[in-house]
Coordinates of C-alpha atoms in Angstrom, one line a residue:
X27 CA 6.2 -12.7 24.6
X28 CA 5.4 -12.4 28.3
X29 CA 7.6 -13.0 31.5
X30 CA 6.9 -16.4 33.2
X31 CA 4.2 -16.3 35.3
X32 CA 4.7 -17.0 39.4
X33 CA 3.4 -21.2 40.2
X34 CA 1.3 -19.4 43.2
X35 CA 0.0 -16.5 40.6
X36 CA -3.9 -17.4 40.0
X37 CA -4.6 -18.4 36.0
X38 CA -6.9 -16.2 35.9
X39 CA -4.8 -13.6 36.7
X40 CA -2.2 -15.2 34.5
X41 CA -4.7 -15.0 31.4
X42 CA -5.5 -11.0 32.1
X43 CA -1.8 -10.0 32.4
X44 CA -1.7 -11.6 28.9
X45 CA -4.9 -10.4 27.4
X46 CA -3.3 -7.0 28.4
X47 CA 0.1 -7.4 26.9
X48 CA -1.4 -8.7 23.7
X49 CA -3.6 -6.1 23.8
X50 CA -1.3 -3.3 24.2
X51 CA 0.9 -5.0 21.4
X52 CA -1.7 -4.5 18.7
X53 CA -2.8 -1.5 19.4
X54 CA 1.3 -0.4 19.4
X55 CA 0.9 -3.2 15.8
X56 CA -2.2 -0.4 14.8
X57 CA -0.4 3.0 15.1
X58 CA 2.9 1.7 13.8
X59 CA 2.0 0.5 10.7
X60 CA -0.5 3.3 10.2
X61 CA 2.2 5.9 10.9
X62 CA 4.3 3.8 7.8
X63 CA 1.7 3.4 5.8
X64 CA 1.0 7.4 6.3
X65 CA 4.3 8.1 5.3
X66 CA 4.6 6.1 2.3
X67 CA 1.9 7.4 0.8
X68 CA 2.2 10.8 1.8
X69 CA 5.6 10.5 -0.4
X70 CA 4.0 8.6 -3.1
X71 CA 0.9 10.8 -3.3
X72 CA 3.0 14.4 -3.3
X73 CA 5.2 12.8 -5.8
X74 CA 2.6 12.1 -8.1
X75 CA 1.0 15.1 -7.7
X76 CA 4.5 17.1 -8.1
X77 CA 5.5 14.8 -11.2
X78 CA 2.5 15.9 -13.1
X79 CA 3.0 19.8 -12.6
X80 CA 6.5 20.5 -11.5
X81 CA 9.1 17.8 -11.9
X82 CA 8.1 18.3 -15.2
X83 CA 9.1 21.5 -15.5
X84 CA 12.4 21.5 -12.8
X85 CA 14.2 18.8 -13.7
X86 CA 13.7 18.4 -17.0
X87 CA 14.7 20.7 -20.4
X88 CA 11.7 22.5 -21.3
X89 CA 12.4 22.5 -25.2
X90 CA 9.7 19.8 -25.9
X91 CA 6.7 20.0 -22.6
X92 CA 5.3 17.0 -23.7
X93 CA 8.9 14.8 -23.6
X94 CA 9.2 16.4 -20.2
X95 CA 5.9 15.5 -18.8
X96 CA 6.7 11.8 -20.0
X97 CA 10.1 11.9 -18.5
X98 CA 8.9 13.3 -15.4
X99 CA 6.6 10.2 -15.5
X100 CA 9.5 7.7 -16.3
X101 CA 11.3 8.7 -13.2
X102 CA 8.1 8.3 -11.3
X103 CA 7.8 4.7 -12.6
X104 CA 10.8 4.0 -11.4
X105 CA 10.1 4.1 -8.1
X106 CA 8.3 1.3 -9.0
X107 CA 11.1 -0.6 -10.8
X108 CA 13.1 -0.5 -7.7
X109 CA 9.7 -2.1 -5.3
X110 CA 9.9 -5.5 -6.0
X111 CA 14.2 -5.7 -5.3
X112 CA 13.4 -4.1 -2.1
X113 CA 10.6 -6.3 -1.6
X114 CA 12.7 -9.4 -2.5
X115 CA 15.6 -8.4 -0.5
X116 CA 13.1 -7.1 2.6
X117 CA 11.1 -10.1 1.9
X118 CA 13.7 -12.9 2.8
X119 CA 14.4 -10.9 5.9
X120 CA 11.9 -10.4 6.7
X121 CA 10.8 -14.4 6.6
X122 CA 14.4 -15.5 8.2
X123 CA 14.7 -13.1 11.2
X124 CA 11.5 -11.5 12.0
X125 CA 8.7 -8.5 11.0
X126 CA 10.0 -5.9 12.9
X127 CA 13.8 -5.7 12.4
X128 CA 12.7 -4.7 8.4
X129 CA 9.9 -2.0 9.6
X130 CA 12.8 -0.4 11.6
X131 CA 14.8 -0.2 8.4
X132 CA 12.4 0.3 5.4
X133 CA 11.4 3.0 7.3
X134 CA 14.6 5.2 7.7
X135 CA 15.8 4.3 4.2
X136 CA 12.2 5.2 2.4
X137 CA 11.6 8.4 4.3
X138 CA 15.3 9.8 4.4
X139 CA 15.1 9.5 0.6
X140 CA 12.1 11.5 0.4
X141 CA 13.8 13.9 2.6
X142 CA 16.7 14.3 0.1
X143 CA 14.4 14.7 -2.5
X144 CA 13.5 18.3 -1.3
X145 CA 16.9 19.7 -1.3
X146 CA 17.8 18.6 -5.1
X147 CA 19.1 21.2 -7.2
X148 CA 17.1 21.5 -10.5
X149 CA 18.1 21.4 -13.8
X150 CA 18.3 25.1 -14.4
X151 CA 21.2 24.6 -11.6
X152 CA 22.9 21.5 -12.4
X153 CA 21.4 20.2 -16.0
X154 CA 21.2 16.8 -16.9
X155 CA 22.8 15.8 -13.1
X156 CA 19.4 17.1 -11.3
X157 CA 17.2 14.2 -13.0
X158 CA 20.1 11.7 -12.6
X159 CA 19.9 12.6 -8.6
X160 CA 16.1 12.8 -9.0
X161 CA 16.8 8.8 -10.3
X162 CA 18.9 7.5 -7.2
X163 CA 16.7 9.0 -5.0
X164 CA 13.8 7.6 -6.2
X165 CA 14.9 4.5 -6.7
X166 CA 16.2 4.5 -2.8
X167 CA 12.7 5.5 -2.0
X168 CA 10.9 2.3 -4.0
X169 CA 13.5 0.3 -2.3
X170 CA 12.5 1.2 1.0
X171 CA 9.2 1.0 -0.1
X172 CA 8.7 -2.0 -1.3
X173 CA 8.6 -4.4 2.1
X174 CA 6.9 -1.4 4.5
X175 CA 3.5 -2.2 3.0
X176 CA 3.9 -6.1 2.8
X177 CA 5.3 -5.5 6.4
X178 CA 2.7 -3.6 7.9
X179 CA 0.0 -5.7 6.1
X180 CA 1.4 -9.2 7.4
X181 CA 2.2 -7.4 10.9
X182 CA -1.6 -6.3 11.3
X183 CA -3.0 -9.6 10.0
X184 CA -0.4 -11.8 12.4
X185 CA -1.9 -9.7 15.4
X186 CA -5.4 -9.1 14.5
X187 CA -8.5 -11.5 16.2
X188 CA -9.9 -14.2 13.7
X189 CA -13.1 -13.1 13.1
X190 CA -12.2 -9.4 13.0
X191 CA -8.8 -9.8 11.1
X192 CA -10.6 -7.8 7.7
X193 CA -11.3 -4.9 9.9
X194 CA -7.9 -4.8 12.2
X195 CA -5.8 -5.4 9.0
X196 CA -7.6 -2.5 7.6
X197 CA -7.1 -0.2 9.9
X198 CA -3.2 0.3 8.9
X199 CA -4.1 1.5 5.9
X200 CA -6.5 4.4 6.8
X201 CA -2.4 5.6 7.2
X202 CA -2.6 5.5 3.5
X203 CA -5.8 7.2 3.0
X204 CA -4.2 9.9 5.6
X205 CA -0.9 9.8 4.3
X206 CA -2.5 10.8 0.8
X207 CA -5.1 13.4 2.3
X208 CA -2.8 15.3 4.3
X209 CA -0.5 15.4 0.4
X210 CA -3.4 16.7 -1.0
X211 CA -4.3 19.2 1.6
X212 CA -0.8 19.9 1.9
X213 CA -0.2 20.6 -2.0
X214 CA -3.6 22.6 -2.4
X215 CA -2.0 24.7 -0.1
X216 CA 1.1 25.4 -1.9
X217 CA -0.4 26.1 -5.3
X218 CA -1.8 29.1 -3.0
X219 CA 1.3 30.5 -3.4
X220 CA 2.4 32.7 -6.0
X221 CA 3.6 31.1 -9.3
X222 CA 7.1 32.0 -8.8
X223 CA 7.3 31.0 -4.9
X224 CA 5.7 27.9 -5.5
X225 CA 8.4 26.6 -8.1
X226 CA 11.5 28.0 -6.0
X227 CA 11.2 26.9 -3.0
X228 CA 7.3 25.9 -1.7
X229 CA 7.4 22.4 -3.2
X230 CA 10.3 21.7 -1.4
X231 CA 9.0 21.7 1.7
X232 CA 6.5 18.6 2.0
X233 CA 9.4 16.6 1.1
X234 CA 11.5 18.1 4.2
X235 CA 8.5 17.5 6.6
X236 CA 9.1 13.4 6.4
X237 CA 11.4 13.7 8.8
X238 CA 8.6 14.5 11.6
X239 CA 6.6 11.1 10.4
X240 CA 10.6 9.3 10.3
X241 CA 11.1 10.1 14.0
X242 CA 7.5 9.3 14.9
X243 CA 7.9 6.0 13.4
X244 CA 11.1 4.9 14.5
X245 CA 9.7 5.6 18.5
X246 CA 6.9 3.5 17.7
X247 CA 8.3 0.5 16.7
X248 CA 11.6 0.8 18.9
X249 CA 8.8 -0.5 21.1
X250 CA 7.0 -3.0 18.6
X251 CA 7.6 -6.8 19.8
X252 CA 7.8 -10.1 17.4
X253 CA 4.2 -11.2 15.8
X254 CA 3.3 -14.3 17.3
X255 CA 3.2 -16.4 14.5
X256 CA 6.9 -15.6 13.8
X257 CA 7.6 -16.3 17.5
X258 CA 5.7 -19.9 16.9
X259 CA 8.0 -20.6 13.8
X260 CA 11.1 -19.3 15.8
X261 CA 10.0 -21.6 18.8
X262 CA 9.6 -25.0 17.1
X263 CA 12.9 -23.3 14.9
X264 CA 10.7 -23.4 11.2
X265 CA 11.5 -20.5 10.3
X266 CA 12.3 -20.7 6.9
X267 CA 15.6 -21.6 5.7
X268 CA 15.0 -21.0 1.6
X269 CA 12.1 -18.8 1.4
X270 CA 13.2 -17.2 -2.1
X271 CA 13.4 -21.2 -3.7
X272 CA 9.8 -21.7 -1.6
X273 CA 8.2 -18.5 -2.8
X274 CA 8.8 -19.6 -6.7
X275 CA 8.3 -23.5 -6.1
X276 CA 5.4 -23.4 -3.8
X277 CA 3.8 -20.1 -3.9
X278 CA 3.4 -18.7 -7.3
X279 CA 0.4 -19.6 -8.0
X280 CA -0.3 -16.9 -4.8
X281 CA 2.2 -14.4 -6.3
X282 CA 0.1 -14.3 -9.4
X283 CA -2.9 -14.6 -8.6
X284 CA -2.4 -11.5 -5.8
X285 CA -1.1 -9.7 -8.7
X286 CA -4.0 -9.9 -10.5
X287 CA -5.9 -8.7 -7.9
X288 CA -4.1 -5.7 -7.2
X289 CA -4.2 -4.6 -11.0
X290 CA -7.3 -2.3 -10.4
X291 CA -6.6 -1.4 -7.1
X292 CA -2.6 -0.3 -7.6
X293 CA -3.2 0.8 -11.6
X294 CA -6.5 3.0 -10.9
X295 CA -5.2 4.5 -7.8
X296 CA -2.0 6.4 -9.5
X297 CA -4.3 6.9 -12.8
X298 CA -6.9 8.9 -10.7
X299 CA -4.2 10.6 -8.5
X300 CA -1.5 11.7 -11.1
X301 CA -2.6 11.1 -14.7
X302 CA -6.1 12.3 -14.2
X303 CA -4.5 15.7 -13.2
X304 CA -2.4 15.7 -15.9
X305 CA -5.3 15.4 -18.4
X306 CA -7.4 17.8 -16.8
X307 CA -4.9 20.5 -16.7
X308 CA -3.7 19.7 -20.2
X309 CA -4.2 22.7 -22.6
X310 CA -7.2 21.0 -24.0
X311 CA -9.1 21.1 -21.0
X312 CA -7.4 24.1 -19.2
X313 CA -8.4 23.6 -15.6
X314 CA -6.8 24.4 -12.0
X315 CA -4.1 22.4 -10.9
X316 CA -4.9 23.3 -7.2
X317 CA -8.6 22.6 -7.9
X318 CA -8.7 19.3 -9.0
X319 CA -5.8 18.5 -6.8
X320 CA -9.0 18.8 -3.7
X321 CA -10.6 15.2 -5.5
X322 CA -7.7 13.3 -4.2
X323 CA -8.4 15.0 -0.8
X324 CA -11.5 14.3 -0.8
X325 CA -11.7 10.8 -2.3
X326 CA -8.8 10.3 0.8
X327 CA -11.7 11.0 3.1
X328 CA -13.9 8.6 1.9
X329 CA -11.1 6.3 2.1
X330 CA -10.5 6.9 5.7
X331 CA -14.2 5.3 6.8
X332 CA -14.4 3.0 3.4
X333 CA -11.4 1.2 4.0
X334 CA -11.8 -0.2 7.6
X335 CA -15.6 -0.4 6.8
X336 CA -15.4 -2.8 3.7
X337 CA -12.3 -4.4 6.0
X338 CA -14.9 -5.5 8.5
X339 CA -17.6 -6.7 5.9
X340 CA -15.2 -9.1 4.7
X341 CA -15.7 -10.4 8.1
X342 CA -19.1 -11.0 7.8
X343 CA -19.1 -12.3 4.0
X344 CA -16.3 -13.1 2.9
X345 CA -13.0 -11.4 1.3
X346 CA -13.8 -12.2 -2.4
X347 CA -17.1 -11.0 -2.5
X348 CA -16.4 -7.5 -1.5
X349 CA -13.2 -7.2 -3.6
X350 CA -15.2 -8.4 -6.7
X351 CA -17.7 -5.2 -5.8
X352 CA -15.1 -3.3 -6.0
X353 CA -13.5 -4.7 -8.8
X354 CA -16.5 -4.8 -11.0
X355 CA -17.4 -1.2 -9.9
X356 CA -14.6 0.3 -11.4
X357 CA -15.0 -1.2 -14.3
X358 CA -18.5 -0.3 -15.1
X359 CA -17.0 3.3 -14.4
X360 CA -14.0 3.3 -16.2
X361 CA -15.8 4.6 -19.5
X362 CA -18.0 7.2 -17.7
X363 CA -15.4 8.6 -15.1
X364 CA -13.1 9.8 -18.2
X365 CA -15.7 11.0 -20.1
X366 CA -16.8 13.0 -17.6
X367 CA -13.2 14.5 -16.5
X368 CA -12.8 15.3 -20.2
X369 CA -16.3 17.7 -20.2
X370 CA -14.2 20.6 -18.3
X371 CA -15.6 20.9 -15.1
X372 CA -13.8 21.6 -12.1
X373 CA -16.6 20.6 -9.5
X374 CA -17.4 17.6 -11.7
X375 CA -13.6 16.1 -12.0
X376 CA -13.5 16.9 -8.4
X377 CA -16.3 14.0 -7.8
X378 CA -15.2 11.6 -10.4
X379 CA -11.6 11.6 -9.0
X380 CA -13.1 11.6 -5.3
X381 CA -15.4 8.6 -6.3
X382 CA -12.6 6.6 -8.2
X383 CA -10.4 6.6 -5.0
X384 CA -12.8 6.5 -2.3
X385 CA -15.1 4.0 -3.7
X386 CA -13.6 2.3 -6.4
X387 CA -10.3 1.7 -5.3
X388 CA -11.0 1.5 -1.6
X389 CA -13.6 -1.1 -1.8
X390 CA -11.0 -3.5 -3.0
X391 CA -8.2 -2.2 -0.9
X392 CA -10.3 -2.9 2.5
X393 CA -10.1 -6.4 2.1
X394 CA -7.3 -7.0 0.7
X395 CA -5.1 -6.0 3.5
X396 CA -6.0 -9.4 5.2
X397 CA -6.7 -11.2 1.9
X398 CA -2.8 -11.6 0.8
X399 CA -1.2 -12.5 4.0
X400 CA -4.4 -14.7 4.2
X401 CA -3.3 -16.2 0.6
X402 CA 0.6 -17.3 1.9
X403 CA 1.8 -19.8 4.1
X404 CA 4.0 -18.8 7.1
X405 CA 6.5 -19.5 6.5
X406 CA 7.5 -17.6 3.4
X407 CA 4.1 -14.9 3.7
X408 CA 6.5 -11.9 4.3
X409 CA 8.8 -12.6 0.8
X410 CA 5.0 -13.5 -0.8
X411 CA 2.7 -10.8 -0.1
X412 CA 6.0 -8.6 -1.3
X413 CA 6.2 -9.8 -4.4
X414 CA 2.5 -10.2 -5.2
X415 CA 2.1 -6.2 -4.2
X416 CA 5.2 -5.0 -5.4
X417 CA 5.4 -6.5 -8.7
X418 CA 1.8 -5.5 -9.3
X419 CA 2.9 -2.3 -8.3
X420 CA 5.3 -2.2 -11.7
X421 CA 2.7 -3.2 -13.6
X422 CA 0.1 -1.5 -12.5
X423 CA 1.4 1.9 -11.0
X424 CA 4.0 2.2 -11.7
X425 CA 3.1 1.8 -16.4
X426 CA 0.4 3.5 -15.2
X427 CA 1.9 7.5 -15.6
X428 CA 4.1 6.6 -18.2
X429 CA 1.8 5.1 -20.4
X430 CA -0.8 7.3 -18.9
X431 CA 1.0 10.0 -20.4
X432 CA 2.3 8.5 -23.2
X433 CA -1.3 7.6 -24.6
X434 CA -2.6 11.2 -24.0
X435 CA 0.5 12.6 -26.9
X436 CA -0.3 9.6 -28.8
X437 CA -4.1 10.5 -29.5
X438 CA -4.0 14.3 -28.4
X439 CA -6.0 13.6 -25.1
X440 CA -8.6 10.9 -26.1
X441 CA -10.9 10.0 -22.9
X442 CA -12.0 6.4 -24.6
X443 CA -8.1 5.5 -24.1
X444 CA -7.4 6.0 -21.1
X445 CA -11.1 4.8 -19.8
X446 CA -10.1 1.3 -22.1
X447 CA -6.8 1.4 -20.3
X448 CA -8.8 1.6 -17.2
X449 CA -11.6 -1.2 -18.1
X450 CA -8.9 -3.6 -19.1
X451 CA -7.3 -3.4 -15.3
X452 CA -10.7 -3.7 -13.8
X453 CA -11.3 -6.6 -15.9
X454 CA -7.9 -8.4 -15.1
X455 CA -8.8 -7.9 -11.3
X456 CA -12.4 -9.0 -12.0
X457 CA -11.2 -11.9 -13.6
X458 CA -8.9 -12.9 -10.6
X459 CA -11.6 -12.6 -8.0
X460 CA -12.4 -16.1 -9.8
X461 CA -9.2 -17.6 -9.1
X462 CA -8.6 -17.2 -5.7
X463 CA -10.2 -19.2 -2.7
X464 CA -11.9 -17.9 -0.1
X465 CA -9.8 -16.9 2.9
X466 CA -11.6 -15.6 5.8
X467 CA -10.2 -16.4 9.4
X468 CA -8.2 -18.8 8.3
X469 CA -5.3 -20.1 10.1
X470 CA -1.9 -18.4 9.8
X471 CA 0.1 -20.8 10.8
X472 CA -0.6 -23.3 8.3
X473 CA 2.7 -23.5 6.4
X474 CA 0.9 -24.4 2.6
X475 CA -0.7 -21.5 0.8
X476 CA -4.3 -20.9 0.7
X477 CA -4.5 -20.7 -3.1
X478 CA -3.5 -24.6 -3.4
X479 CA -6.7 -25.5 -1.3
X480 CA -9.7 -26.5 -2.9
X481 CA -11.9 -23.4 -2.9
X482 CA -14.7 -25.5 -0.6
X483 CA -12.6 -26.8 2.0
X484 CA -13.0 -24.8 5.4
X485 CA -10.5 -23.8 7.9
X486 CA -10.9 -24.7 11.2
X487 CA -9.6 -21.3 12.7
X488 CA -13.4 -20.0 14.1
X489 CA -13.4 -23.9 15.9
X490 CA -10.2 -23.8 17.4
X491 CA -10.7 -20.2 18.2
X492 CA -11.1 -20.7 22.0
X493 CA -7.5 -21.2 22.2
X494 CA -5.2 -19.5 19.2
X495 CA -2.3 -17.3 19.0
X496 CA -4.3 -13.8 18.7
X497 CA -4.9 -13.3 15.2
X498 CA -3.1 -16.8 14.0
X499 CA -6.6 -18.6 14.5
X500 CA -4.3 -21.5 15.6
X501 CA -3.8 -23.5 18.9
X502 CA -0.9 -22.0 21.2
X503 CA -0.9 -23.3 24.8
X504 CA 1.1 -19.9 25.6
X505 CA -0.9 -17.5 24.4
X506 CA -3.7 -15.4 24.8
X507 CA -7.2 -16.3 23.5
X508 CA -7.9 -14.2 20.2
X509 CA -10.8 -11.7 21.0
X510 CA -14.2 -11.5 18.8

């Protein structure tokens, strides 16, 4: 990763040239998959948030609302449907030739999609064709979408120190707590506009802006170099030659287990930033879209200093323990939160869908961004942490509008429903916490997957820490020291 040093050059001169380069290379690691992450969600967020109150009414026919609303939904879902092929195919490249050839691409194929999606005719226009583009768009989008967040997460925890990988593999993701604030500020903003404006043409244009965060990205990580762990598999040539047949022989027990653990997280983010909305602005309940709309905002804030901070307590106590608080937190306010969105209050829905996300969801999200990679051997981690997130992300997000939705006709807006659907995620990823091993600092370039080991062995990663690969917690004659 650095040019051969001169025989006359001093080592300690040697060792600063390469504290700087590695340096310079995660904080290049830091902006690029924050700037992906941002964009992602930014797409995912304002979709959600458009699905709820104008897909619904653009692309579908308006003879039965509710169908629509559940259409709109279905199309939204599959988004999801099309996250764990992209994952899989993204995956295995990503194993066999290397992180950052895939961010390059996922990148330009899930923003251009989004791009497209906001100069789609509707189906006053074009009738049944304008959902059916809606479709291939979106599932180009999921596609795309489904190996930038294993990417960026298994980039960030390949790079990060050690003992600070929670909080460095964290800070990616305040892109996604970004990414959805600036869709919620953005849409508040729109539903500003008169009725008639809004539907015509304003909605359109948050979809056109990706293109700024598509050029920004793809300058970023023109410049992005290898992770070191990859280059350590691509030195001793281990890279792996049949991840796919290794990821369902060796590491399924990981896949499932981080599938379980994203249940809460994935599922109770898209219920409190899509079908919450929809119930609140139901006819039953009769609130502002563009009100409500500010407690995904908000709850975005909170995420941007929760994230990174409950990142950097795993650090200190570990990865489950925090993402069992979180866990456990939601489901103690699954029952509560719905009940109170269902009273009618517009400042009060605000905070519930503020808390949900910022707290709630983020508490678990913070450590989990070095958890999975933590959870997968090297040599398939890529293709792993892809399918535990994006197959969760079926299950979990992407049922969760559709069957959202579906469960509001089915019992005319009944808040014990949708807080039992909520409970029984919590309580799948509460259950998991159980299952899995504890994974702080341990070392990345051990080939078996952490969720084999027995939950009391200990790594050696902080021991051998004096000389790693930065943020592999493994020995490397060639590389920097990893910094504390």
């Amino acid at each position: 990763m650095s040019s051969t040093p001169s025989p006359t050059t001093p080592p300690d001169a040697v060792a600063a040239d390469a504290d700087r380069e590695y340096q310079a290379n995660l904080r290049r690691a830091t902006l690029s998959s924050s700037v992906g992450s941002a964009l992602e969600y930014f797409d995912f967020a304002m979709y959600g948030l458009m699905t709820a109150l104008v897909f619904n009414q653009l692309f579908f026919d308006q003879s039965n609302p509710a169908m629509a609303l559940i259409a709109a939904f279905g199309v939204y879902g599959v988004g999801f449907a099309a996250r764990p092929i992209g994952g899989l195919v993204f995956g295995l490249l990503g194993d066999k030739v290397g992180r950052r050839f895939v961010l390059v691409t996922t990148i330009v194929l899930m923003g251009g999609s989004s791009m497209l999606i906001g100069v789609l005719p509707t189906y006053e226009s074009v009738g049944a064709l304008a959902p059916a583009l809606l479709v291939v768009l979106r599932l180009a989008q999921g596609f795309g979408a489904g190996a930038e967040q294993a990417g960026s997460t298994v980039l960030m925890a390949e790079y990060a120190p050690v003992k600070r990988r929670g909080f460095f593999s964290a800070l990616p993701f305040v892109g996604i707590q970004a990414g959805t604030l600036l869709a919620g500020l953005a849409f508040s903003a729109l539903t500003l506009l008169p009725e008639e404006q809004f539907l015509s043409w304003g909605w359109r244009l948050p979809f056109l802006a990706s293109v700024v965060l598509i050029l920004v990205a793809l300058w970023i990580r023109a410049k992005l170099e290898e992770t070191p762990t990859f280059v350590h598999l691509e030195k001793r040539e281990q890279t792996a030659e049949r991840p796919l047949r290794d990821i369902f022989t060796k590491g399924l027990p990981g896949v499932v287990t981080g599938i379980g653990l994203r249940m809460a997280e994935n599922g109770g983010s898209y219920l409190f930033q899509s079908v919450s909305l929809a119930f609140v602005t139901s006819a039953a309940i009769g609130l502002d879209r563009g009100s409500v709309a500010w407690g995904v905002t908000l709850g975005s804030l909170i995420g941007v200093f929760s994230v990174p901070l409950t990142g950097a307590i795993s650090d200190k106590v570990g990865r489950v323990p925090v993402y069992r608080f979180g866990a456990v937190f939601m489901l103690v306010y699954s029952f509560p939160a719905w009940w109170m969105l269902s009273l009618g209050s517009t400042g009060l829905s605000i905070a519930v869908v503020a808390i949900g996300i910022g707290v709630a969801v983020n508490s678990m999200l913070g450590p989990q961004c070095a958890m999975l990679p933590e959870l997968f051997g090297n040599r398939h981690r890529y293709l792993g942490v892809a399918m535990a997130r994006e197959l969760s992300a079926v299950l979990a997000g992407g049922l969760a509008g559709v069957l959202g939705a579906s469960l509001m006709a089915w019992t005319d807006g009944n808040w014990i429903v949708l807080g039992l659907y909520m409970a029984t995620l919590a309580a799948i990823t509460t259950a998991s916490t159980f299952l899995v091993p504890e994974t702080r600092g341990r070392d990345l370039l051990r080939t078996e997957d952490a969720i084999r080991l027995s939950t009391t062995e200990k790594d050696s990663a902080y021991e051998a820490e004096a000389a790693v690969v930065p943020g592999s917690g493994a020995a490397d004659e060639t590389s920097s020291p990893a910094r504390a």
